[in-house]
Coordinates of C-alpha atoms and ligand atoms in Angstrom, one line a residue:
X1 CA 216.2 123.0 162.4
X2 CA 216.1 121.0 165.5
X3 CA 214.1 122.5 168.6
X4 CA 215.9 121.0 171.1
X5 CA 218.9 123.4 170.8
X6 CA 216.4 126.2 169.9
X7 CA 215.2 125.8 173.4
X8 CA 218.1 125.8 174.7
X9 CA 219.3 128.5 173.2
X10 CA 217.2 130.7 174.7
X11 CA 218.8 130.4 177.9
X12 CA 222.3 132.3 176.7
X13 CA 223.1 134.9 179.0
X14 CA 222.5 138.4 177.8
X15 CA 226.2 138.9 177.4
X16 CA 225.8 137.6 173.9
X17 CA 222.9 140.0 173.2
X18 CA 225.0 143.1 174.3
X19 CA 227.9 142.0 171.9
X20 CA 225.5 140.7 169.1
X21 CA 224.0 144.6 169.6
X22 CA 227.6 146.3 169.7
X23 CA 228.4 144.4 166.7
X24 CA 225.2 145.9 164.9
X25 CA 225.9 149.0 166.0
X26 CA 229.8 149.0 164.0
X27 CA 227.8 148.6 160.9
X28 CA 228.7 150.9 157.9
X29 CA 225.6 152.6 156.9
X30 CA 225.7 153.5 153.1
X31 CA 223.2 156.8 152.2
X32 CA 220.6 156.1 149.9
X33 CA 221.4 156.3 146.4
X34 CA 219.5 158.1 143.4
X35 CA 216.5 156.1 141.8
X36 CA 217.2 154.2 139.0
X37 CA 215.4 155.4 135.3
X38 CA 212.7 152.5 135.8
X39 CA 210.0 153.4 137.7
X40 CA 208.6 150.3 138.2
X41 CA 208.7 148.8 141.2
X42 CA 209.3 145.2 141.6
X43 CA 206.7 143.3 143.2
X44 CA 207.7 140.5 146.0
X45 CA 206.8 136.7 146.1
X46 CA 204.0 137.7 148.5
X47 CA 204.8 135.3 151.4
X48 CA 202.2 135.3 153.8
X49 CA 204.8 135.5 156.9
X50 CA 208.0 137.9 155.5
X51 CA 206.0 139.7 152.5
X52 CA 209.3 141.8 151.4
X53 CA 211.0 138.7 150.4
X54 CA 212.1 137.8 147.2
X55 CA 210.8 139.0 144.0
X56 CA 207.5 137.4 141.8
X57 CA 208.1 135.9 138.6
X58 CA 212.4 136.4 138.7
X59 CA 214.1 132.7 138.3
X60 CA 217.6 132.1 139.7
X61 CA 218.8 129.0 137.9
X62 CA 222.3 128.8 139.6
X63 CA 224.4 130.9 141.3
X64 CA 228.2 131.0 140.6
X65 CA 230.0 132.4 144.0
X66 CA 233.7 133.5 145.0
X67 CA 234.4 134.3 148.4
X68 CA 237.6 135.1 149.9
X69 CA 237.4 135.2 153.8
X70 CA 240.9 137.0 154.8
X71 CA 240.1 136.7 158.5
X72 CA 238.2 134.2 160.0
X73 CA 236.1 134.5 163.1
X74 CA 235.3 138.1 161.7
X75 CA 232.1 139.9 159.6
X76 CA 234.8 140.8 156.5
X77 CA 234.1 139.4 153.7
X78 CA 234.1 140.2 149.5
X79 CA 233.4 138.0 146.8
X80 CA 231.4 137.9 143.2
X81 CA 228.4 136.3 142.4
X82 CA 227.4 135.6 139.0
X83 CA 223.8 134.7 138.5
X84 CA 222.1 132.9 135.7
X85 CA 218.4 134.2 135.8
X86 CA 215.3 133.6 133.9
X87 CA 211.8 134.7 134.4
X88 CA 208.3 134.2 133.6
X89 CA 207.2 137.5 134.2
X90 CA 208.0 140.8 131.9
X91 CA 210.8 142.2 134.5
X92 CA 212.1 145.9 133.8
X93 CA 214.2 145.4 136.9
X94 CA 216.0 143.0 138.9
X95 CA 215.4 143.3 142.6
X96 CA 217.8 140.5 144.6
X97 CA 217.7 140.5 149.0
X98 CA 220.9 141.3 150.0
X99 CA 222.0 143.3 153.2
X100 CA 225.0 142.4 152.7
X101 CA 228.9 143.6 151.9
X102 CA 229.0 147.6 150.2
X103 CA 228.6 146.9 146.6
X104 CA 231.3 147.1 143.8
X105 CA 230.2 146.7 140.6
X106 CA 227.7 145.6 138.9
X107 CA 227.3 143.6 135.5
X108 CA 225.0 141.9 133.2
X109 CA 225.6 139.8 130.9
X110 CA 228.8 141.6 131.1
X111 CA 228.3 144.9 130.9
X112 CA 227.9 147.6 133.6
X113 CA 224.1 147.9 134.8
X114 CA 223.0 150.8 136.7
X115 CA 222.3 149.3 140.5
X116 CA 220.5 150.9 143.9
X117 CA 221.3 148.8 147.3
X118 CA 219.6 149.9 150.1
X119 CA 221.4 148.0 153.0
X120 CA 219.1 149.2 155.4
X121 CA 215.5 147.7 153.5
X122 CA 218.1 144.7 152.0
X123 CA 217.2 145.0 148.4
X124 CA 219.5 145.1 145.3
X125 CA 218.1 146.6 142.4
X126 CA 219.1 145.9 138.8
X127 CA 218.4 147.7 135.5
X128 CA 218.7 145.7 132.8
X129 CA 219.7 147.3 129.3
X130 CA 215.5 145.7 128.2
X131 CA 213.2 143.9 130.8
X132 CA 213.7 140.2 130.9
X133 CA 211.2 138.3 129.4
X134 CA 210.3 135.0 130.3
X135 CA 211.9 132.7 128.4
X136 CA 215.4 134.8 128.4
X137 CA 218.1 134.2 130.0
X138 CA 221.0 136.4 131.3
X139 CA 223.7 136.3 133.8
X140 CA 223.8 139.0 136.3
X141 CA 227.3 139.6 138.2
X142 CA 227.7 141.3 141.7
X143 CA 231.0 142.5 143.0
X144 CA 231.2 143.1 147.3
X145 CA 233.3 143.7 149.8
X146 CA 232.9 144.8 153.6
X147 CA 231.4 143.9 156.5
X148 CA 228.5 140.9 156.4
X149 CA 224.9 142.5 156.7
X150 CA 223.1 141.8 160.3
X151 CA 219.7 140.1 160.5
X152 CA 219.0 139.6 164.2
X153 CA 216.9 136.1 164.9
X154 CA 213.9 138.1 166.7
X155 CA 213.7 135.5 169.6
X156 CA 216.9 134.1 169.8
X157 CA 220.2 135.8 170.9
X158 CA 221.8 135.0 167.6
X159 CA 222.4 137.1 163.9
X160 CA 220.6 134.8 160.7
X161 CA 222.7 134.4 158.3
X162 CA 226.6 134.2 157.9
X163 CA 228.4 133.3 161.3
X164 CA 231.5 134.8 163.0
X165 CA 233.3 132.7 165.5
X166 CA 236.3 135.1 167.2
X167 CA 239.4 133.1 168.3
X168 CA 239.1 132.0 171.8
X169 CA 241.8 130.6 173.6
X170 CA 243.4 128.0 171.9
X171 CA 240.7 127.9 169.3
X172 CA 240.9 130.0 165.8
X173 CA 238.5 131.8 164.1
X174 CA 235.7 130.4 161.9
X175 CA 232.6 131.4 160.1
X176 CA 229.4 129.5 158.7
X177 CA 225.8 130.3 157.7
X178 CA 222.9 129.3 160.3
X179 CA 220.2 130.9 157.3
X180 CA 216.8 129.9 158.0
X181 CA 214.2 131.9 157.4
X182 CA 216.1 134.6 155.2
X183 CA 219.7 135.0 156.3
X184 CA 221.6 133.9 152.9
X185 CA 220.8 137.9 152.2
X186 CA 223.1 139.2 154.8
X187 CA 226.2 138.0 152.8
X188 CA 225.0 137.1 149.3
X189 CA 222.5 138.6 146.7
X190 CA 219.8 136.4 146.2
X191 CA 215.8 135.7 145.8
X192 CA 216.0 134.8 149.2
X193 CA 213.0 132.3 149.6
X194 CA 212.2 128.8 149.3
X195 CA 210.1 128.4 146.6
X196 CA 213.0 129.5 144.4
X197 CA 215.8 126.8 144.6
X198 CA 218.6 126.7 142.8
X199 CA 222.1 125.3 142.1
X200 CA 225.2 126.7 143.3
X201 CA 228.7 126.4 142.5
X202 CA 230.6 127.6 145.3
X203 CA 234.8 128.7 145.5
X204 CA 236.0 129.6 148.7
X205 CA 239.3 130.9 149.1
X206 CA 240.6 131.1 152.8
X207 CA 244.2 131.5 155.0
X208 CA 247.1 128.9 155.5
X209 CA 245.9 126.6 157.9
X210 CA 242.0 126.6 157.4
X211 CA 239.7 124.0 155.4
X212 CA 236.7 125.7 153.7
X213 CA 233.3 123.4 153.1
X214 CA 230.3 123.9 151.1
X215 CA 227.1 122.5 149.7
X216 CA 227.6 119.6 147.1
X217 CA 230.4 117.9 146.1
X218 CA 233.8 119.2 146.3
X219 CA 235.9 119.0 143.0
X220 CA 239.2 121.0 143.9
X221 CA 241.7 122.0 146.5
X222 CA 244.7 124.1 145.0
X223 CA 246.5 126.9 146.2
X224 CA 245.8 130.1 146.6
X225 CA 248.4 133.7 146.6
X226 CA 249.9 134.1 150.5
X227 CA 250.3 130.5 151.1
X228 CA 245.9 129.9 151.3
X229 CA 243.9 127.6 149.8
X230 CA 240.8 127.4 147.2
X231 CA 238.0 125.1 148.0
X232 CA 235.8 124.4 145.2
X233 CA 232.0 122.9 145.5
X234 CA 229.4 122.1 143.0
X235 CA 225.7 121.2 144.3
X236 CA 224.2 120.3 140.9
X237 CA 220.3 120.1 142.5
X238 CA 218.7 123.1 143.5
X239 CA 218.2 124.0 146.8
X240 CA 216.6 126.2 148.8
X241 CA 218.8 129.7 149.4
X242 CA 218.5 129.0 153.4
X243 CA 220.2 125.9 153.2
X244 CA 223.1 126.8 151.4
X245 CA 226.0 125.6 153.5
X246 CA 229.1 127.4 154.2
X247 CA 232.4 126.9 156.6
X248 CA 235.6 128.0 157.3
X249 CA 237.5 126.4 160.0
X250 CA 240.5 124.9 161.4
X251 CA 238.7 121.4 160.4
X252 CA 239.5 117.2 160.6
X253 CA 237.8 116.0 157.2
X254 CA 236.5 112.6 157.8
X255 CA 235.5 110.6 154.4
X256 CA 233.3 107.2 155.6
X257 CA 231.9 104.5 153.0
X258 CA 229.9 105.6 150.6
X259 CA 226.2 104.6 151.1
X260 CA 224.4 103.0 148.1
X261 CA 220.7 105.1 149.0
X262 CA 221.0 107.1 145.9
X263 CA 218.8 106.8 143.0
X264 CA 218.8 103.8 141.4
X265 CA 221.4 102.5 143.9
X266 CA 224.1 105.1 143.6
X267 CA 226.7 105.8 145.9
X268 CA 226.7 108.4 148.4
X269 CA 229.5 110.4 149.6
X270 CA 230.2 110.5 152.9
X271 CA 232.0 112.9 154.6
X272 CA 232.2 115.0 158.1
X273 CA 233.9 117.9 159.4
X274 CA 235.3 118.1 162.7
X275 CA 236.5 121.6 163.7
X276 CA 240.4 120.4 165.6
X277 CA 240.2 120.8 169.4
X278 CA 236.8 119.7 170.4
X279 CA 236.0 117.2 172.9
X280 CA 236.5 113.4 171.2
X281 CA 233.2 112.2 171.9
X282 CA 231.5 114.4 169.7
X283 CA 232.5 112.3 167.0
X284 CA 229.9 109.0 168.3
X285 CA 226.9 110.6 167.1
X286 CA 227.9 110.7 163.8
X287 CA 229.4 107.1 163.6
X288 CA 225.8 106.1 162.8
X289 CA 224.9 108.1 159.9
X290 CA 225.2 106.0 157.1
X291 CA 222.6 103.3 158.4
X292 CA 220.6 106.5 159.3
X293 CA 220.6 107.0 155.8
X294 CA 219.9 103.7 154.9
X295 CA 216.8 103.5 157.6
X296 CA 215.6 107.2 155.7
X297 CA 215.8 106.0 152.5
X298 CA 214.0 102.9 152.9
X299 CA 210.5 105.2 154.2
X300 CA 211.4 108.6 152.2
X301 CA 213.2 107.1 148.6
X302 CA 216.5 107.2 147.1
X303 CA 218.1 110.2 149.2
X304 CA 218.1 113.5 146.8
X305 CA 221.7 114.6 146.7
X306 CA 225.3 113.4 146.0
X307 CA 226.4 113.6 149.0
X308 CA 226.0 114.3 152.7
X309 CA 227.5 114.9 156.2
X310 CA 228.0 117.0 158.8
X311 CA 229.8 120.3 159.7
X312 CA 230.5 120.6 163.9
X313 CA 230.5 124.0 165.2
X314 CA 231.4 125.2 168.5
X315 CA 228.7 128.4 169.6
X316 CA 225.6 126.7 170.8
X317 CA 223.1 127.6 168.0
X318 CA 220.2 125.9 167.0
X319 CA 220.9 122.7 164.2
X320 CA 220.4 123.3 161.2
X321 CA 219.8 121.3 157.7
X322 CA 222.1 122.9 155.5
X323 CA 222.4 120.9 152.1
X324 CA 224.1 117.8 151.7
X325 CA 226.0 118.8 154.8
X326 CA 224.0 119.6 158.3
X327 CA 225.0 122.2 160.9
X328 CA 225.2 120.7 164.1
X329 CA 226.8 122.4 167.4
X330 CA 228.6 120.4 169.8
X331 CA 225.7 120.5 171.8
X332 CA 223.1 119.0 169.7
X333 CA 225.8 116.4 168.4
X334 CA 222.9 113.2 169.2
X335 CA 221.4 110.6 166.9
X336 CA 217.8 111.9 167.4
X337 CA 219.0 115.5 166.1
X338 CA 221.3 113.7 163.5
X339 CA 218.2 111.8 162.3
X340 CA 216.2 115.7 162.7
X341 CA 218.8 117.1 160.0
X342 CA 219.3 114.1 157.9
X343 CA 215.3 113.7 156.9
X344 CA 215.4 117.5 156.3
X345 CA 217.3 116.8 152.8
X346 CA 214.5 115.2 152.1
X347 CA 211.7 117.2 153.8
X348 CA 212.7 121.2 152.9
X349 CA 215.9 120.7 151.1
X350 CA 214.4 118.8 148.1
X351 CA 210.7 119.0 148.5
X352 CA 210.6 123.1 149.4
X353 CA 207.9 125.2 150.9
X354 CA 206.0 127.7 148.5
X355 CA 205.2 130.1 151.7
X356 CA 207.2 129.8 154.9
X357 CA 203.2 129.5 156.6
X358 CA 203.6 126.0 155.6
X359 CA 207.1 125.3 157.7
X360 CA 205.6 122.1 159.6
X361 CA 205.7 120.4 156.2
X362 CA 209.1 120.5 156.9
X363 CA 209.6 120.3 160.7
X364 CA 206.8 117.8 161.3
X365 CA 208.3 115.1 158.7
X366 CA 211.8 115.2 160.3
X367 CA 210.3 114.9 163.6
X368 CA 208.4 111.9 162.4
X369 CA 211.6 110.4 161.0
X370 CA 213.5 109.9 164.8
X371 CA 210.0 108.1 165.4
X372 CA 211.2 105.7 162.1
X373 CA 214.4 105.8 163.3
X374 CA 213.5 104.5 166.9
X375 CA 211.8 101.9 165.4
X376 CA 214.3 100.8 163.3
X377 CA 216.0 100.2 166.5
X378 CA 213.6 97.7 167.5
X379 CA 210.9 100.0 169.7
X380 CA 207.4 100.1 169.0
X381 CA 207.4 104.0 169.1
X382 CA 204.5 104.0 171.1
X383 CA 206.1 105.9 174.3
X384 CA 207.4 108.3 172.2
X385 CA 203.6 109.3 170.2
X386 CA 202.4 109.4 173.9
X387 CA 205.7 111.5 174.8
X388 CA 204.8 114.1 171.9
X389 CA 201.0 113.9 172.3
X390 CA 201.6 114.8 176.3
X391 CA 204.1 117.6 175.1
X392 CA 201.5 119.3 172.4
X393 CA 198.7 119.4 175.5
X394 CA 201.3 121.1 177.8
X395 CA 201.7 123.9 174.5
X396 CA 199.2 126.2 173.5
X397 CA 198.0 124.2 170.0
X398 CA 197.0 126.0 167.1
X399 CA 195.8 125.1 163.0
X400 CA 199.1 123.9 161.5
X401 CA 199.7 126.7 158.6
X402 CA 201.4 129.6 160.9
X403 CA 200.2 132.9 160.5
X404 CA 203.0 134.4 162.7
X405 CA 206.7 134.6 162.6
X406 CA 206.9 133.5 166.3
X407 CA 205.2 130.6 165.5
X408 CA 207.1 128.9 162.6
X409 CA 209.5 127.1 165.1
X410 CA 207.0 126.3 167.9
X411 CA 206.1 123.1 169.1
X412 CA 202.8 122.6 166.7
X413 CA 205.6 123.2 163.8
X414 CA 207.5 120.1 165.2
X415 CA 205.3 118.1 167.4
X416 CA 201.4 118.8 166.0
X417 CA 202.9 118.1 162.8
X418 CA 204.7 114.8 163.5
X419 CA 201.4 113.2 164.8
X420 CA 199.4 114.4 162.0
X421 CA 201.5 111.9 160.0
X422 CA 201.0 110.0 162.5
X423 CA 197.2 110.1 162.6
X424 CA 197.2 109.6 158.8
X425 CA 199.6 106.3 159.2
X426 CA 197.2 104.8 161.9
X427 CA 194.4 104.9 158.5
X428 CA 196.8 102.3 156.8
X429 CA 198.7 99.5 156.9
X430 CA 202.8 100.6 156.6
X431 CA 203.4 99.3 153.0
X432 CA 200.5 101.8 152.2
X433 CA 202.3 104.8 154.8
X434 CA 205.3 104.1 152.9
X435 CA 204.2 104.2 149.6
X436 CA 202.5 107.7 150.5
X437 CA 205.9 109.5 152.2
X438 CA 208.0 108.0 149.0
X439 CA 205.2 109.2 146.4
X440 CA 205.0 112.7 148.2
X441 CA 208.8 113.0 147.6
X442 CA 209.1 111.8 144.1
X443 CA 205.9 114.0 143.3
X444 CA 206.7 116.9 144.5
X445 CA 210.5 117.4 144.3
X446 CA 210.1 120.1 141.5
X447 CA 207.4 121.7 143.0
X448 CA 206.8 123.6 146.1
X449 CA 204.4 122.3 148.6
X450 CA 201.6 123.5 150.7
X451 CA 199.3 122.4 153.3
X452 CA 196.2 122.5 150.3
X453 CA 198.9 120.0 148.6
X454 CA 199.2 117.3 151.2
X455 CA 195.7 117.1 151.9
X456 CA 194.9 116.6 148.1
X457 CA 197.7 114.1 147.7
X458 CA 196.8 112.3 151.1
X459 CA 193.0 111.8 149.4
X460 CA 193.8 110.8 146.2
X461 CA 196.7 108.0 147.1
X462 CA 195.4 107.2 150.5
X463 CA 191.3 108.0 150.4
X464 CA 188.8 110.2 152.1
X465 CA 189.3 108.3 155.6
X466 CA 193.3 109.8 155.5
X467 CA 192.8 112.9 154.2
X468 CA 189.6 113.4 157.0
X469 CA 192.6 112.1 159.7
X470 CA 194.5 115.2 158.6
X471 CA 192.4 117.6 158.0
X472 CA 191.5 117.5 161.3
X473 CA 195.4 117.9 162.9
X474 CA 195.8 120.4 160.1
X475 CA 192.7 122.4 160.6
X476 CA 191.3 121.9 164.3
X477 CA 192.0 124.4 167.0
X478 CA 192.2 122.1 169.9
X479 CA 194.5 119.2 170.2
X480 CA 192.4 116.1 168.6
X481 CA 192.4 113.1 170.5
X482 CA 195.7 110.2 170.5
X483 CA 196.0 108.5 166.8
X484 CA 195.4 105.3 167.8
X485 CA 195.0 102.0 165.4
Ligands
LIG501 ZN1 214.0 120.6 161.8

């Protein structure tokens, strides 16, 4: 996410608040259904900052969606989800977040399962025909249709989770997700947190006139009954459920060169989505994002996905790193928040946080990417260090690992975090810093990270003199003094 437009976000009149509220308010409200013959209750991940999340020891290997939006710029929307789900736990039941669409059927492995969904607490529960032991695999199916569930951001003026844009003017309709923390559950069943990535194939099937966009890679355009079309998208590395990526619009498609920063030298796609009608210099931030890539690659490793790009949208919302193609408004359309999004693929979209405490893993690497970036350019970087380190002594500081919600986006997240690196770099020469950002990657892709994690790594690639260095940003409760060589 880039706090920039976060900030500025929190300026919005209260207009948007009253509508955001009137719009909660229209909700359907579905009475709570009998309990299910288990009686076991599932048990969640346990995160330390949104406990009810997800559910321990459950495994979503890929989810298979279809999702028809019949009116853009509105909350309707009804699709079907198959899951393919492992565990490695002894599960009697399934329990998937979802507030979303009312429920239609439910199936596993093909045949009807008794459900509950409780729209209000945002759980799905499953009762398979025998527990599902570790080791098993089955494929769950969910059928909905309705209105999109609401999660409201509690410090911004916005819903998490799937977007409605209402025609304006000249300007048509259009959805997308903004998901981060947890907002994938307002229109799709999931096990809505990081540490459970997964793949996704994703159809989307929308009116005449609109282009859907998605995640991954996009195999297939063909038509659809009443003149629409069906967009299809495969993202064949997992991700996190947050950054699942999802558009409809009235949208210019722009493919650029491929970039050869893959593994092993592959290509890249490139490609960018402009929605039609907004104002023609948007476009100049993005000219610059294959070299971006190139710059990236050369500190972080081959870059993790197929593909990547950006999606414009028009409400000012914060921007966010949605897989293999970033969200970013009109308003944050700049190379510093293009840089932001483009290291998250890296930082959170490919190495992913066990607990959401441990967010400035994410946000304090993509800070310290525009610092590689403006150095690329030629600048030493050192106004900008002195530019974050005056900013962190104007903000109340804290430990990194945030024990609060309110504090998973503040400026220790972003800027604290960003000059830990930096405190750790100023130990070592930059062949050694570089060796230690690409290792951390290529280490830890498959498994989730923690603060405990970093510090370990930082000792045993980089020595006790590093790892001391970070301790200290990660652990003090003052500001420590300027990193300086
Ligand atoms: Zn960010």
């Amino acid at each position: 996410m880039a706090r920039t437009a976060v900030r500025s976000s929190r300026k919005r009149s209260s207009l948007l608040f009253l509508v955001l509220l009137a719009g909660a308010q229209g909700q359907t409200v579905i009475p709570t259904l009998p309990p299910l013959s288990a009686s076991v209750a599932a048990k969640p991940i346990g995160d330390s900052i949104f406990p009810a999340l997800g559910q321990a020891g459950l495994d979503v290997l890929n989810y298979d969606l279809d999702l028809t939006v019949d009116r853009p710029g509105t909350s309707e929307l009804r699709g079907t989800v198959v899951l393919t789900v492992t565990s490695t736990q002894p599960l009697p039941v399934l329990s998937l977040d979802f507030l979303g669409p009312q429920v239609m059927e439910v199936r596993w492995n093909g045949l009807p399962a008794p459900y509950r969904h409780d729209q209000v607490v945002g759980k799905l529960t499953i009762e398979p025909p025998q527990p599902l032991l570790p080791g098993m695999r089955a494929e769950v199916t969910v059928r909905f249709a309705g209105q999109v569930g609401v999660r409201p951001d509690p410090y911004l003026p916005i819903n998490v989770g799937w977007q409605a844009v209402p025609a304006v003017g000249e300007r048509v309709g259009a959805n997308f997700t903004l998901s981060e923390p947890d907002g994938t559950r307002t229109f799709l069943p999931v096990n809505d947190h990081p540490s459970d990535p997964a793949t996704f194939t994703t159809r989307i099937t929308v009116p005449a006139g609109y282009t859907a966009a998605a995640s991954g890679v996009q195999l297939s355009e063909v038509a659809a009954p009443n003149g629409g079309r069906t967009f299809t998208f495969e993202q064949v590395q997992p991700i996190p459920t947050y950054t699942l990526a999802i558009h409809v619009n009235r949208f210019e498609r722009v493919d650029s060169a491929a970039v050869p920063v893959g593994k092993g030298g592959a290509d890249v796609i490139r490609r960018d989505y402009f929605p039609v009608g907004i104002p023609a210099g948007t476009r100049d931030a993005y000219v610059s994002t294959g070299e971006i890539l190139k710059v990236l690659a050369d500190w972080f490793g081959p870059y993790p996905f197929s593909a990547y790009g950006s999606a414009i949208v028009t409400p000012r919302v914060p921007a966010l790193e949605t897989a293999t193609l970033s969200t970013m408004p009109v308003t944050s359309s700049n190379v510093r928040v293009v840089v932001h999004e483009a290291a998250h693929q890296w930082f959170g979209n490919r190495v992913t946080l066990a607990d959401w405490s441990g967010v400035w893993l994410n946000e304090g690497f993509a800070t310290y990417a525009e610092l590689l970036w403006a150095q690329a350019q030629g600048e030493t970087g050192d106004d900008m260090v002195r530019g974050w380190y005056a900013r962190a002594g104007r903000n109340q500081t804290r430990p990194l690992v945030a024990t609060t919600e309110s504090q998973l986006f503040d400026t220790t997240s972003y800027i604290r975090g960003a000059l830990a690196l930096q405190a750790v770099r100023v130990t070592v020469d930059d062949a050694a810093f570089k060796a230690y950002l690409r290792g951390w990657v290529s280490e830890f892709q498959n498994r989730p990270v923690t603060t405990a994690d970093l510090l370990t790594y930082t000792r045993t690639t980089l020595g006790a003199r590093a790892e001391a260095a970070l301790r200290l940003w990660a652990e003090s409760p003052e500001l420590p003094p300027l990193p300086e060589k």
